Short mmCIF file of C-alpha atoms in Angstrom, two decimals:
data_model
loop_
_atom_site.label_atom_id
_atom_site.label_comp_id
_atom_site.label_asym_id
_atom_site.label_seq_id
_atom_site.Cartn_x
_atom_site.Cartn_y
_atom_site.Cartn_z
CA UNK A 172 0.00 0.00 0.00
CA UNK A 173 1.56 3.45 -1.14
CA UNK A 174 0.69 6.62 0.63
CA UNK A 175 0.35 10.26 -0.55
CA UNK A 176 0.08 12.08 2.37
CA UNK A 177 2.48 13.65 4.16
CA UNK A 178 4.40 12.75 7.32
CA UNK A 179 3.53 14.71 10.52
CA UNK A 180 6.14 16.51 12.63
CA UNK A 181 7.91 14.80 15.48
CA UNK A 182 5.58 16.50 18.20
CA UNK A 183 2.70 16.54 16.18
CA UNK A 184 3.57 12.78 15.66
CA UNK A 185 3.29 12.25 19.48
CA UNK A 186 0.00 14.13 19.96
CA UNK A 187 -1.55 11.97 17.25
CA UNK A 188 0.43 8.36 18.85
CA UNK A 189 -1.60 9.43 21.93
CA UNK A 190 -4.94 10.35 20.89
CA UNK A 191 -5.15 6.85 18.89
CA UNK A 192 -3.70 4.81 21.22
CA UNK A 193 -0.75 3.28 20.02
CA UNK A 194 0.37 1.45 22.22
CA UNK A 195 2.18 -1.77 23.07
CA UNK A 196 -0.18 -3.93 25.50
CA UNK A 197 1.89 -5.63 28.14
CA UNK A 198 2.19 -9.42 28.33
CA UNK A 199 -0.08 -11.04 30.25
CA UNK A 200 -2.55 -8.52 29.98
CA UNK A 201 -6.81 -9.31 29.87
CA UNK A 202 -8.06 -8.10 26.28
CA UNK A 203 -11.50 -6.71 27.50
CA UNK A 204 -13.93 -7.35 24.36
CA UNK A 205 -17.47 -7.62 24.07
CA UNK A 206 -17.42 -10.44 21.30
CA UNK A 207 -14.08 -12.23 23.14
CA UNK A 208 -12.66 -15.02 20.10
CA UNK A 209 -11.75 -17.52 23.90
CA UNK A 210 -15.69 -18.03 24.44
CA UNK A 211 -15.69 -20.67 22.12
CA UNK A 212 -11.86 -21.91 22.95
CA UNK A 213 -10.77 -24.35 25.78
CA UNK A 214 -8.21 -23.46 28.55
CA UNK A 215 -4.74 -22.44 27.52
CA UNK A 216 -5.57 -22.47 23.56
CA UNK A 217 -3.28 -20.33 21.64
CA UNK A 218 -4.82 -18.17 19.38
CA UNK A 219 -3.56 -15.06 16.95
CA UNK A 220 -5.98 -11.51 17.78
CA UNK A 221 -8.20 -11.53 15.15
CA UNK A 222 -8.23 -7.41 16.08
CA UNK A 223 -4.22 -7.52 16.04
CA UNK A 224 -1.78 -9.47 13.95
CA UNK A 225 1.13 -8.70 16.14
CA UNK A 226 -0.61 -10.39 19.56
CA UNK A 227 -0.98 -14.03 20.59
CA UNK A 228 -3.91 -14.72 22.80
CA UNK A 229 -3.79 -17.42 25.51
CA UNK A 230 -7.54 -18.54 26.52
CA UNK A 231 -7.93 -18.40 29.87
CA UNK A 232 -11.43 -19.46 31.42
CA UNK A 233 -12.79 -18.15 27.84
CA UNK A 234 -11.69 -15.01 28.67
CA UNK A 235 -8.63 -13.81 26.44
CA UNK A 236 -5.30 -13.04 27.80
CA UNK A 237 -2.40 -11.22 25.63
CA UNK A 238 0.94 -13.54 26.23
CA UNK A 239 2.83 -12.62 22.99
CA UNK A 240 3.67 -9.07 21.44
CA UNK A 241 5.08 -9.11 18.31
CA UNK A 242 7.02 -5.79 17.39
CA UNK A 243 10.13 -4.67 15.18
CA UNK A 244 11.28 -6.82 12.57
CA UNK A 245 9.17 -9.89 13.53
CA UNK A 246 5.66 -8.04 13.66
CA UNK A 247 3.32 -10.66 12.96
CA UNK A 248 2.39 -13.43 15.61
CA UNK A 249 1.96 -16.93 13.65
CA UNK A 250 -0.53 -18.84 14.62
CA UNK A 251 0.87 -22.27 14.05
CA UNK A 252 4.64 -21.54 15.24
CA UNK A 253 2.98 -19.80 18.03
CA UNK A 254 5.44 -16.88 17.76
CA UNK A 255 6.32 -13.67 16.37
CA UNK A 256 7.36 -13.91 12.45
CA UNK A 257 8.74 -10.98 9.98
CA UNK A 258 5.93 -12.29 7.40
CA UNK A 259 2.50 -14.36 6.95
CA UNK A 260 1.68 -16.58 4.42
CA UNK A 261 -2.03 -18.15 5.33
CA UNK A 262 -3.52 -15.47 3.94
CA UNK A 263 -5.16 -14.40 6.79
CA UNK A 264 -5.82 -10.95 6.33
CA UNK A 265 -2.66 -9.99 8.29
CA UNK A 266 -0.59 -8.78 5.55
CA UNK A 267 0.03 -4.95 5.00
CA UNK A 268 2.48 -3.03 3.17
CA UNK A 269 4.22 0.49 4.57
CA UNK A 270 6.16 0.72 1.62
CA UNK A 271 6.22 4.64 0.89
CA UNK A 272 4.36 5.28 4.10
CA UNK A 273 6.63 5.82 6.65
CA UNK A 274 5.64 8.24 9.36
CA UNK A 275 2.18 7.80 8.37
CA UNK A 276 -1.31 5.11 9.28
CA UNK A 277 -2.66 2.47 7.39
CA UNK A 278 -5.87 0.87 7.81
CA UNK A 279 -6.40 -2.41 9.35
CA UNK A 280 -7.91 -5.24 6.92
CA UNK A 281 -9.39 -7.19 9.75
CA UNK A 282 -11.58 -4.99 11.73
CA UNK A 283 -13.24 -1.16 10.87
CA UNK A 284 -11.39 0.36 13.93
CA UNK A 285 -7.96 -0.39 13.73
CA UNK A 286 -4.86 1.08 11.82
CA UNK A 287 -0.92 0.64 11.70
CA UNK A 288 1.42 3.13 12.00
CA UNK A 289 3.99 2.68 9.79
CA UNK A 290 7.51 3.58 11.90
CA UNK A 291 9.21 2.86 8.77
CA UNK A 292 8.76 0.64 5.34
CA UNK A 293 9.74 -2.47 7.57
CA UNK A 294 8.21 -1.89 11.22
CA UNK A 295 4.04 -1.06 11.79
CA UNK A 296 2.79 -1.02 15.17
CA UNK A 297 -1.05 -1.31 16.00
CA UNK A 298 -3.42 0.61 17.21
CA UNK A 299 -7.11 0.88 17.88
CA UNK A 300 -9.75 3.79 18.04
CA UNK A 301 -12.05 4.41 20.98
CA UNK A 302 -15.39 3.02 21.36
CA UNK A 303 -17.70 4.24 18.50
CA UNK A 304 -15.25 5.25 16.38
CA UNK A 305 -13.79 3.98 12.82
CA UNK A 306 -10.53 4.65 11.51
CA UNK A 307 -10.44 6.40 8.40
CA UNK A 308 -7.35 6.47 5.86
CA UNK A 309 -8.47 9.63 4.01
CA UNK A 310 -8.19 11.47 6.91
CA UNK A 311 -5.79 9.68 8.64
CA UNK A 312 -8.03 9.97 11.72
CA UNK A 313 -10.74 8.07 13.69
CA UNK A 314 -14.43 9.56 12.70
CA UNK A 315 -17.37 8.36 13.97
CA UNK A 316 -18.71 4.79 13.17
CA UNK A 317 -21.94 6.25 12.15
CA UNK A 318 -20.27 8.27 8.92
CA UNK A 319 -18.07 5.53 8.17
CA UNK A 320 -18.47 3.40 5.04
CA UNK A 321 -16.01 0.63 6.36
CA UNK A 322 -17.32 -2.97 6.56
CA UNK A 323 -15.68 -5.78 7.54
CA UNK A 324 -16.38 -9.84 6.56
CA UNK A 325 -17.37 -12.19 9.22
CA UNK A 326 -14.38 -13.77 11.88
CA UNK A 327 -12.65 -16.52 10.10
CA UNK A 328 -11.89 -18.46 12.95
CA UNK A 329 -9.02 -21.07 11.02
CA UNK A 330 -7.48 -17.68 10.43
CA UNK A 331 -6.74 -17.61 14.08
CA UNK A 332 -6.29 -21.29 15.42
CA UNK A 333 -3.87 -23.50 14.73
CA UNK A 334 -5.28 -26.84 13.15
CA UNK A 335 -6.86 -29.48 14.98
CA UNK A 336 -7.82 -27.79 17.93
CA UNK A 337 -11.41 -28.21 18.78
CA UNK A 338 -13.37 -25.02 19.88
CA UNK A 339 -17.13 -24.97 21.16
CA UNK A 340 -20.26 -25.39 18.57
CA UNK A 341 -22.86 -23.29 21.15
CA UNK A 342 -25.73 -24.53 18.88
CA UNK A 343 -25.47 -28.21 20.26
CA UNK A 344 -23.57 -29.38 23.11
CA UNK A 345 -22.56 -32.93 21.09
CA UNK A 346 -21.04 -30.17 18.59
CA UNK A 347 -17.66 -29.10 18.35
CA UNK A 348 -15.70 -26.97 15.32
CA UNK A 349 -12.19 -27.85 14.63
CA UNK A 350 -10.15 -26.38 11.33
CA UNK A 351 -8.65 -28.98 8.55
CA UNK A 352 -6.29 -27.59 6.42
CA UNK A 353 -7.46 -24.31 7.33
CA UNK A 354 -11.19 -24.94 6.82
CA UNK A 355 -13.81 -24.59 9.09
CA UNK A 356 -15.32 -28.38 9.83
CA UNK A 357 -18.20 -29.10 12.09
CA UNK A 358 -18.12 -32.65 13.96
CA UNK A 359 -19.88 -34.56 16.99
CA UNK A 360 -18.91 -36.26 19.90
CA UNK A 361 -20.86 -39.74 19.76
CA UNK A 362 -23.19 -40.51 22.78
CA UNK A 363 -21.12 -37.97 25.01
CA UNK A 364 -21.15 -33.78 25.20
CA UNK A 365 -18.50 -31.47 24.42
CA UNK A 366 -16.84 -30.36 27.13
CA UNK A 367 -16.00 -26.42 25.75
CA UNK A 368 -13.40 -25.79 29.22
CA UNK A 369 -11.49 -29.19 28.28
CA UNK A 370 -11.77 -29.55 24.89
CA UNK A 371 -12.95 -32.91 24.67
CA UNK A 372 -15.94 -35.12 24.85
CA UNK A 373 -17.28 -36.23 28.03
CA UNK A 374 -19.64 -38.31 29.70
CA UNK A 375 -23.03 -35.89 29.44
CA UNK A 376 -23.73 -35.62 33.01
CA UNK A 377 -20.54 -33.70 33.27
CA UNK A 378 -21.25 -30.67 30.67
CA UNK A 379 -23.57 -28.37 32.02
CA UNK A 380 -25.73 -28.09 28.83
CA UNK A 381 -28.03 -25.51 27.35
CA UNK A 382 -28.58 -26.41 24.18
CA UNK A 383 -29.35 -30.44 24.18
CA UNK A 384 -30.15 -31.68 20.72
CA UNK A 385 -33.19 -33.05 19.16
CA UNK A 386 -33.17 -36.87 18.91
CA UNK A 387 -33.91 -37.71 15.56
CA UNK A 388 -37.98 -37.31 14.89
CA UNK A 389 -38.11 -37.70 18.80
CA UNK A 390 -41.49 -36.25 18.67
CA UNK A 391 -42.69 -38.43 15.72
CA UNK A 392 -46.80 -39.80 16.51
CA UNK A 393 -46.39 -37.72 19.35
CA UNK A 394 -48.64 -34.74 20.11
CA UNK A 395 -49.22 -32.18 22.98
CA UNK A 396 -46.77 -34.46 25.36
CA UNK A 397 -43.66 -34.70 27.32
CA UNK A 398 -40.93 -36.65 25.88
CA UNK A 399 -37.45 -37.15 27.97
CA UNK A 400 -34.50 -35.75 26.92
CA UNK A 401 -32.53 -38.80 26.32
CA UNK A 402 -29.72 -37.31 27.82
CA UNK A 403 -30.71 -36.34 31.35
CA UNK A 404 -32.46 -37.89 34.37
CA UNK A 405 -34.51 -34.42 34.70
CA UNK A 406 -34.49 -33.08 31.37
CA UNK A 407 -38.00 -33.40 28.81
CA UNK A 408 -38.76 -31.78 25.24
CA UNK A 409 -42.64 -30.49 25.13
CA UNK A 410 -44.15 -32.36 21.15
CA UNK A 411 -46.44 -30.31 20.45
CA UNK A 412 -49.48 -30.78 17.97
CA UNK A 413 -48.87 -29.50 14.83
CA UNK A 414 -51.19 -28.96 11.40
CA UNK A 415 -48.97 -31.25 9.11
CA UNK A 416 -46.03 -33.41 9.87
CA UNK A 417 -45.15 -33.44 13.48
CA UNK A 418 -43.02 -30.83 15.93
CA UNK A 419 -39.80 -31.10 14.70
CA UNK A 420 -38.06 -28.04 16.99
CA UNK A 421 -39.60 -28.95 20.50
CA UNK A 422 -39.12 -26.58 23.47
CA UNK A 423 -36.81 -28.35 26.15
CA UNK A 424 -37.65 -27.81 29.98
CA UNK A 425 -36.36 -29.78 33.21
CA UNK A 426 -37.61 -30.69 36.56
CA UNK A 427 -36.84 -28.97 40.18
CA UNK A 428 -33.92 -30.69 41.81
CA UNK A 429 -34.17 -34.03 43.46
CA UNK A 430 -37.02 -34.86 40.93
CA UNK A 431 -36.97 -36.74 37.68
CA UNK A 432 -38.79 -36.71 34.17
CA UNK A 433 -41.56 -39.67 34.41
CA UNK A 434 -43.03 -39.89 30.89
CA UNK A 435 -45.63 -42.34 32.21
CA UNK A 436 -46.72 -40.08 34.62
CA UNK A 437 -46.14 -37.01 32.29
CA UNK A 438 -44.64 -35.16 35.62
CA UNK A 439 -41.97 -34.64 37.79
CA UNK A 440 -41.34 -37.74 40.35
CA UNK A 441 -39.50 -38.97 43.87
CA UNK A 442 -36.30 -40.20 42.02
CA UNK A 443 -36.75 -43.81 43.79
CA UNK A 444 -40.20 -43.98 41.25
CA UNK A 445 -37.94 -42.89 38.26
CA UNK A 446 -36.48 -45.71 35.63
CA UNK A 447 -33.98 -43.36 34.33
CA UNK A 448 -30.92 -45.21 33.42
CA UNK A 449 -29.10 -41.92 33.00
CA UNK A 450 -26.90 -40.23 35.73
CA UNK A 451 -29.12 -40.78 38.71
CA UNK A 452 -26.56 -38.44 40.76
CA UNK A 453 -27.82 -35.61 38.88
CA UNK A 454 -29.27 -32.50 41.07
CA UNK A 455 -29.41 -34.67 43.99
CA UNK A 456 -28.71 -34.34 47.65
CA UNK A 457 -27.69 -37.41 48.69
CA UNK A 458 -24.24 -38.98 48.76
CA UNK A 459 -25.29 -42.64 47.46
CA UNK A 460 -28.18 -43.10 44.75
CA UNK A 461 -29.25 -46.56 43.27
CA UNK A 462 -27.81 -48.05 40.27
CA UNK A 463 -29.79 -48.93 37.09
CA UNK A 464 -27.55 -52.50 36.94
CA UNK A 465 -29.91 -54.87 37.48
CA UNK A 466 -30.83 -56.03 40.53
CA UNK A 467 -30.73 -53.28 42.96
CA UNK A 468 -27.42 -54.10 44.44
CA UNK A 469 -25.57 -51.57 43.24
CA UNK A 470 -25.01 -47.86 44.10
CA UNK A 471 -23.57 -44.83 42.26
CA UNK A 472 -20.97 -42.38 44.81
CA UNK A 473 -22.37 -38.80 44.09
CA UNK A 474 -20.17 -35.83 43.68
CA UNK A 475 -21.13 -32.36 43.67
CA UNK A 476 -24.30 -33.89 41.46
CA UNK A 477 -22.35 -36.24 38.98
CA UNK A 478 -21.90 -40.02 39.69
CA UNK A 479 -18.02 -40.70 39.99
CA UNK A 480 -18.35 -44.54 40.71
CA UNK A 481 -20.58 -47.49 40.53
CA UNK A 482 -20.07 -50.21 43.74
CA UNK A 483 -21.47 -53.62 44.76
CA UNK A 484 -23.54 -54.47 47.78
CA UNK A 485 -22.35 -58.15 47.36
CA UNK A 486 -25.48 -60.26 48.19
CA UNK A 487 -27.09 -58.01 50.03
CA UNK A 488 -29.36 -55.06 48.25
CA UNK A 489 -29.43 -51.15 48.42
CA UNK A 490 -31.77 -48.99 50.58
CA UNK A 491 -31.33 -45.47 49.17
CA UNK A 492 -33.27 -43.98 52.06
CA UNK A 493 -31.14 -45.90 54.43
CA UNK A 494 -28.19 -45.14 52.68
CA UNK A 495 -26.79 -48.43 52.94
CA UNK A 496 -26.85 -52.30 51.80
CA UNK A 497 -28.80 -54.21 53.57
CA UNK A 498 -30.44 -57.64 53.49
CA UNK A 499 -34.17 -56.56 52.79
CA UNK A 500 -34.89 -57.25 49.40
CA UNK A 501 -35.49 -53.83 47.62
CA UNK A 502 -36.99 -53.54 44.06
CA UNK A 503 -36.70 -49.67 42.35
CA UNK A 504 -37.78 -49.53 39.00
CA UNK A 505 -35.09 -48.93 37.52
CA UNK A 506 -32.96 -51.73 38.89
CA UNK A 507 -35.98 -54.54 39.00
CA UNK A 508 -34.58 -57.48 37.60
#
């Protein structure tokens, strides 16, 4: 990119440096945002600033935090080598050009309110404008974003991740993305969740879900009813009667705690009435909960509301009120032989 305006004076240079901000953000620094690119990453993911080309993000409770600051000769941060690089070659929007523009801005490609300043042909350091404001290369200045014409595409998030690391789908909580030779793919975790602060699929119970996906026609001959959630002990999707065809986007509620989803009762139950086979630990308050393995001598160890162990009662059989094994023969639907 060529420029034909001129260069400002030294002092004038610093007024303007100030005003806009440019300024070299300290490692380890939060990046406050209001769209943050670490909501959808796991813990300690590495990611390039889609607002900055010269800063590498560390995700941090899916909040990001700024542990690389690319400046001088190596002004880029590279997403893959995780560290700063003179040049770019993903295409990733990244690249600028101060030939014949030193002392002077440039406009950022990525986003509508950031610029360089080019300190010569061979070193640009970034900057942002304030809130509501757009740079604008015309006037070398920020204007407001209301008489701005800039526009900028949607985040290209295998611009900004290395490949193969998984990042959160919010739309389903079996869903995860993860970028293949630097496209976007969309994949599923099979009879588990996504666990977005791990990165990896779980066992369901463990995810706290808000978004629990549809069984396929789930609600199928089915009409003004409850149908459970096939993935929770509480959880029920609400079929209701449609004109043609049958509901096929069914409104997903759950019980109060220490009740389960009976859909032969249509209602909330005692969990003891419940043949959920799903994690029986779920939401409740005691420390030992039946087992669905046939028989009723087994119990599931509950912690903080998820079951972290299944163990025997040997011959004898399990009282969940009494909270222990015991020789009176106990039949719970769930575990009725």
């Amino acid at each position: 990119m060529s420029g034909n305006f001129k260069t400002p004076n030294s002092s004038a240079l610093a007024v303007v440096l100030l005003m806009l901000g440019v300024v070299l953000m300290r490692p380890s620094s939060v990046v406050a945002r209001e769209h943050d690119p670490c909501q959808f990453f796991p813990n300690n993911t590495v990611i390039r600033d889609p607002d900055d080309c010269s800063r590498g993000l560390t995700c941090i409770n899916f909040e990001s935090v700024v542990t690389k600051n690319c400046t001088g000769s190596k002004a880029f941060f590279d997403k893959d080598k995780k560290d700063c690089v003179a040049s770019l070659s993903d295409h990733s929007l990244c690249q600028i050009s101060c030939v014949n523009a030193t002392g002077t801005f440039v406009q950022d490609p990525k986003t509508c309110y950031g610029y360089y300043y080019c300190q010569d042909e061979s070193w640009a350091r970034h900057g942002t404008c304030p809130d509501t404001y757009h740079f604008d290369f015309a006037t070398q200045s920020c204007i407001y974003s209301h008489v701005s014409n800039c526009t900028v595409k949607e985040l290209n998030f295998c611009a900004i991740v290395k490949d193969n690391e998984k990042f959160n789908d919010p739309s389903s909580c079996e869903k995860y993305f993860v970028c293949k030779k630097g496209k976007l793919n969309n994949e599923s975790c099979k009879d588990t969740y996504y666990d977005a602060v791990k990165g990896e699929c779980v066992q369901k119970s463990k995810v706290n879900c808000a978004n629990h996906p549809v069984p396929d026609k789930l609600c199928n001959k089915k009409s003004n009813v409850y149908v459970a959630d096939g993935a929770t002990c509480r959880g029920r999707f609400y079929c209701r009667a449609m004109a043609t065809n049958y509901d096929t986007n069914p409104t997903w509620s759950q019980c109060p705690e220490n009740r389960f989803f009976s859909e032969k009762h249509q209602a909330c139950v005692e969990p003891m009435l419940s043949d959920c086979t799903h994690d029986r630990c779920e939401s409740r308050n005691k420390t030992f909960v039946v087992s669905p393995t046939k028989g009723c001598r087994h119990y599931l160890h509950c912690v903080n509301g998820i079951s972290e162990g299944e163990y025997p009662c040997g011959n004898y059989f399990f009282d969940e009120e009494a909270q222990a094994c015991t020789t009176r023969i106990i039949e719970y639907p769930v575990c009725a032989a």
